[in-house]
Short mmCIF file of C-alpha atoms in Angstrom, two decimals:
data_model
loop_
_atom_site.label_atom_id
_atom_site.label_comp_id
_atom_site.label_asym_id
_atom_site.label_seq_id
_atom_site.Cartn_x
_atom_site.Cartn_y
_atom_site.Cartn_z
CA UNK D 1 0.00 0.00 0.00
CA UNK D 2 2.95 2.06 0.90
CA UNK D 3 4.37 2.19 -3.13
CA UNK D 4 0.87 2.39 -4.32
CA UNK D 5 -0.02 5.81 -2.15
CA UNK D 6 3.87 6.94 -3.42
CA UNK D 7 3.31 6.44 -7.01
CA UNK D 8 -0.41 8.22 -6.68
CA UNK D 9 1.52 11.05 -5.44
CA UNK D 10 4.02 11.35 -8.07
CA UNK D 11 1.22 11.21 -10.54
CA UNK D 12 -0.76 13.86 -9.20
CA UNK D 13 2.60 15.60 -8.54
CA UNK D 14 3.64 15.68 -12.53
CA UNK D 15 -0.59 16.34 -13.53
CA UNK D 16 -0.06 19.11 -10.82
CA UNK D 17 3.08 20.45 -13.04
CA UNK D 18 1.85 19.68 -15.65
CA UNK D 19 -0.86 21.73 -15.41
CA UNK D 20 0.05 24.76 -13.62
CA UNK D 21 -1.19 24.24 -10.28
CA UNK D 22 0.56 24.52 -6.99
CA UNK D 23 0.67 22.86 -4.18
CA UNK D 24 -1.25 25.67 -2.58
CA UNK D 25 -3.80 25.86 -4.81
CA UNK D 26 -4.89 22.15 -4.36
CA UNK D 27 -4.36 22.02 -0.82
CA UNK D 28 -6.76 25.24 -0.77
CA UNK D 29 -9.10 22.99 -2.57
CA UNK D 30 -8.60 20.19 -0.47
CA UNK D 31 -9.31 22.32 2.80
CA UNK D 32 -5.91 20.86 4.32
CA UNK D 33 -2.78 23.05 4.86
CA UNK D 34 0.54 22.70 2.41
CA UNK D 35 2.34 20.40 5.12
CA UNK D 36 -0.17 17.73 4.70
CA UNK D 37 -0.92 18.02 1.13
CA UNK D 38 2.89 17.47 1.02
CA UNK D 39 2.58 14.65 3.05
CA UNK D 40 -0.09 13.47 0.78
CA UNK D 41 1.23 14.05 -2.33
CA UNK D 42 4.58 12.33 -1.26
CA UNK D 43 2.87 9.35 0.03
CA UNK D 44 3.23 9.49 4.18
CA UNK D 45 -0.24 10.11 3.82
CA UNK D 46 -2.70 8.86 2.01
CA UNK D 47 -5.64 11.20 0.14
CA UNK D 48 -9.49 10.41 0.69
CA UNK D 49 -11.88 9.52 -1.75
CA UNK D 50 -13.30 12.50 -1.96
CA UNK D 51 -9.86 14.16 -2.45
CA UNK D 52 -9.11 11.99 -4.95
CA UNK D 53 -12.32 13.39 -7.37
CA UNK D 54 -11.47 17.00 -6.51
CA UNK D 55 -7.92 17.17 -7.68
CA UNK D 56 -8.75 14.80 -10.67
CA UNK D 57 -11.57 17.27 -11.59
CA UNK D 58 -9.02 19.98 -10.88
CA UNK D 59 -6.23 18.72 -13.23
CA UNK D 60 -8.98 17.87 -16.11
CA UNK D 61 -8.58 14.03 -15.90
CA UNK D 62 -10.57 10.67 -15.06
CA UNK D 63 -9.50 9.10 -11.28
CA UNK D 64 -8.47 6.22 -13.37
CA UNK D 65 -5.75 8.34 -14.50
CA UNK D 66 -4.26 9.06 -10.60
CA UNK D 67 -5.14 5.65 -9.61
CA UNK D 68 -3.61 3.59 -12.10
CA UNK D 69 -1.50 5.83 -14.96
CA UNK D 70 -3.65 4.97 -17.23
CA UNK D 71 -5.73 7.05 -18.98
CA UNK D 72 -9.69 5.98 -19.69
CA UNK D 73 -9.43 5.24 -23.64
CA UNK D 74 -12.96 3.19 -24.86
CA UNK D 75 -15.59 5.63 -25.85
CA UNK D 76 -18.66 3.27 -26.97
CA UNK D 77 -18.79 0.47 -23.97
CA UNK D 78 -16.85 -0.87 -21.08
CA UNK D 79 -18.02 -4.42 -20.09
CA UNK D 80 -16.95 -5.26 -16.30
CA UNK D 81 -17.17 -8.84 -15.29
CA UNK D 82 -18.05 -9.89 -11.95
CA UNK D 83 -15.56 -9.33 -9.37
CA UNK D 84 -13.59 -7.29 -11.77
CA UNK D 85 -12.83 -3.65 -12.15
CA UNK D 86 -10.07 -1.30 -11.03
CA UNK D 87 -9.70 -2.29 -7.36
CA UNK D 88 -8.30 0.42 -4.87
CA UNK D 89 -8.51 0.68 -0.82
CA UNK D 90 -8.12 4.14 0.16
CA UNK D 91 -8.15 3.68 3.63
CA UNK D 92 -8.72 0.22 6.10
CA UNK D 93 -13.06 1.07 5.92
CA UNK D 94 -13.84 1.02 2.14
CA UNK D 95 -12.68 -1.12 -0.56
CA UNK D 96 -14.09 -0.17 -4.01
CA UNK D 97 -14.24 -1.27 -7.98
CA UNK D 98 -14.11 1.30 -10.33
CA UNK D 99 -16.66 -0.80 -12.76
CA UNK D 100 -16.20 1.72 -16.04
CA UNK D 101 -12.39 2.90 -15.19
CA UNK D 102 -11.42 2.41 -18.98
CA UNK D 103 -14.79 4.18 -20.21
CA UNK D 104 -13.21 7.59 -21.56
CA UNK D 105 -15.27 11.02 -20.90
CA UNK D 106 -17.41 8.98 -18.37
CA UNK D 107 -20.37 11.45 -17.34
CA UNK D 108 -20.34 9.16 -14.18
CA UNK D 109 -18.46 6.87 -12.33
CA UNK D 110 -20.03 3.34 -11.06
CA UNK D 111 -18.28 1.52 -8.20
CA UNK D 112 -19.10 -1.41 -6.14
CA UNK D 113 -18.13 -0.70 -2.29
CA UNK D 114 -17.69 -2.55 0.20
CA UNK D 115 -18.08 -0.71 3.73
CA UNK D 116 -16.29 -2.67 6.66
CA UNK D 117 -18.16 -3.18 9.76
CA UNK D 118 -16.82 -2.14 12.70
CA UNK D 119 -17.70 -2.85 16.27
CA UNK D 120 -18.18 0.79 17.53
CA UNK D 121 -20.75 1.62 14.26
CA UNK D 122 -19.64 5.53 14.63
CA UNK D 123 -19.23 7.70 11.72
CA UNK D 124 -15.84 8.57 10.47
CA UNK D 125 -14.42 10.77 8.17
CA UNK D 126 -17.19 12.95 6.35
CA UNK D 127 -16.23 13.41 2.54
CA UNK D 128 -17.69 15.98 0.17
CA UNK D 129 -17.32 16.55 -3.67
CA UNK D 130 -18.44 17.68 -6.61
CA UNK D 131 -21.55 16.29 -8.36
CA UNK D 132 -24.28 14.03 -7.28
CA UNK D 133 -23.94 10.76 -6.18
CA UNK D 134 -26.71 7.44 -6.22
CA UNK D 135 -26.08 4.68 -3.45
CA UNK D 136 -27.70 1.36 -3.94
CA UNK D 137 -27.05 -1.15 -0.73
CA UNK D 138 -27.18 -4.78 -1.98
CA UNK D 139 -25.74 -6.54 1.18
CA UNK D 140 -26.05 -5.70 4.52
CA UNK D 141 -27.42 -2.75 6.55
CA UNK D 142 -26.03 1.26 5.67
CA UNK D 143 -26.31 3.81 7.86
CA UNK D 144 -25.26 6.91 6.34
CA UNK D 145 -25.66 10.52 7.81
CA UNK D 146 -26.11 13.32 4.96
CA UNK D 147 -25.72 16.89 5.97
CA UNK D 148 -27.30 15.82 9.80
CA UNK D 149 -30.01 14.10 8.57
CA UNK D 150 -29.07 9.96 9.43
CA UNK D 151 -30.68 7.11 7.67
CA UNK D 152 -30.78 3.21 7.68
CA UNK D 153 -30.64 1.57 4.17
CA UNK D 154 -30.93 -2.15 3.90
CA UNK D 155 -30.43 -4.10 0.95
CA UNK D 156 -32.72 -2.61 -1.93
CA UNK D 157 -32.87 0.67 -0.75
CA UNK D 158 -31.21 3.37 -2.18
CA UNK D 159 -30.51 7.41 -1.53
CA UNK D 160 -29.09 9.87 -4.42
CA UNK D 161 -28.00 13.20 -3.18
CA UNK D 162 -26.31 16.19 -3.54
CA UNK D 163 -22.59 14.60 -2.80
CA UNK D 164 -21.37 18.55 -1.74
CA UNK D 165 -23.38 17.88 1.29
CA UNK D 166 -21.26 16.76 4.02
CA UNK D 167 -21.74 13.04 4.51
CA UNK D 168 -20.45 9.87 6.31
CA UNK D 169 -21.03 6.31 6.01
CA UNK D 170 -20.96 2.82 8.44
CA UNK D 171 -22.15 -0.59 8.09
CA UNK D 172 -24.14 -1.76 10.76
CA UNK D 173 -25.53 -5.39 12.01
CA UNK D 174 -22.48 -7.00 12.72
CA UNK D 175 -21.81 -7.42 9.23
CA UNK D 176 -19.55 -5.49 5.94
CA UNK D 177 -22.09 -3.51 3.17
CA UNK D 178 -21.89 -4.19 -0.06
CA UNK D 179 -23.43 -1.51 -2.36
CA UNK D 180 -23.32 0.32 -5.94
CA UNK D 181 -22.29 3.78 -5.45
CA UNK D 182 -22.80 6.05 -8.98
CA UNK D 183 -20.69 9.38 -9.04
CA UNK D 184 -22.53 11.99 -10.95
CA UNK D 185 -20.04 14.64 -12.46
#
């Protein structure tokens, strides 16, 4: 995980050159101060989902693209068989599957999550970004709280929202969630 969170920051390093932008400037974006977009960027610490989609919207490119090098290149269909996809754990709580990663211009981004459970079924980090997002829980129990408002989805329920709102997520009932999250740009 260590080499993986490196080369993500040398990527967004070089996009970052690339295309003008400081570090300021994207640790501005990112609400964090320069020392720990630093950090970030050279891989003692590693970046949050949701910090992941702002700088890839920032630097004009698909997360694919910071994730894995690669840059999205099919433009008429992207087939994803089952337990397939780009896989990527940002942190020890969330695992998720990029399901259209090689889909270029994607107007939105499919994943299949899996939430851990944990014991003390508190809310953690709250993310925010850009867009709209669509979660659809196929395993397990959600409990998600959106901008103060909490809610319990169980498997075939589903919530879209505005994803700017502040919001946090944790499996409950002893057991991981398994759901389709859809990232609206």
């Amino acid at each position: 995980m260590e080499d993986e969170l490196k080369l993500v920051g040398e990527r967004i390093a070089s996009l970052r050159d690339i295309c003008d932008v400081t570090e300021k400037e994207l640790a501005d974006k990112l609400s964090v101060s320069i020392s720990e977009y630093q950090d970030m960027e050279q891989g003692k610490n590693d970046f949050a989902f949701s910090q992941l989609q702002c700088i890839a919207s920032t630097l004009g490119v698909d997360i694919t693209s910071l994730l894995t090098g690669d840059d999205p290149k099919l433009k008429f269909e992207c087939l994803t068989r089952k337990g397939e996809g780009v896989l990527f754990k940002r942190n020890e709580e969330f695992i998720y599957r990029h399901l259209a990663a090689t889909f270029k211009n994607a107007k939105a981004s499919p994943f299949y999550v899996v939430k851990k459970y944990e014991p003390s079924e508190s809310f953690g980090i709250y993310s925010r970004h850009e867009g709209e997002e669509f979660d659809y829980v196929l395993k397990g129990t959600l409990k998600i709280d959106l901008g103060g408002n909490v809610y319990e989805l169980n498997a075939g329920d589903s919530i879209y929202y505005n994803s700017n709102t502040p919001h946090s997520m944790t499996a409950i009932g002893k057991t991981d969630c398994e759901m389709l999250a859809i990232i609206i740009k």
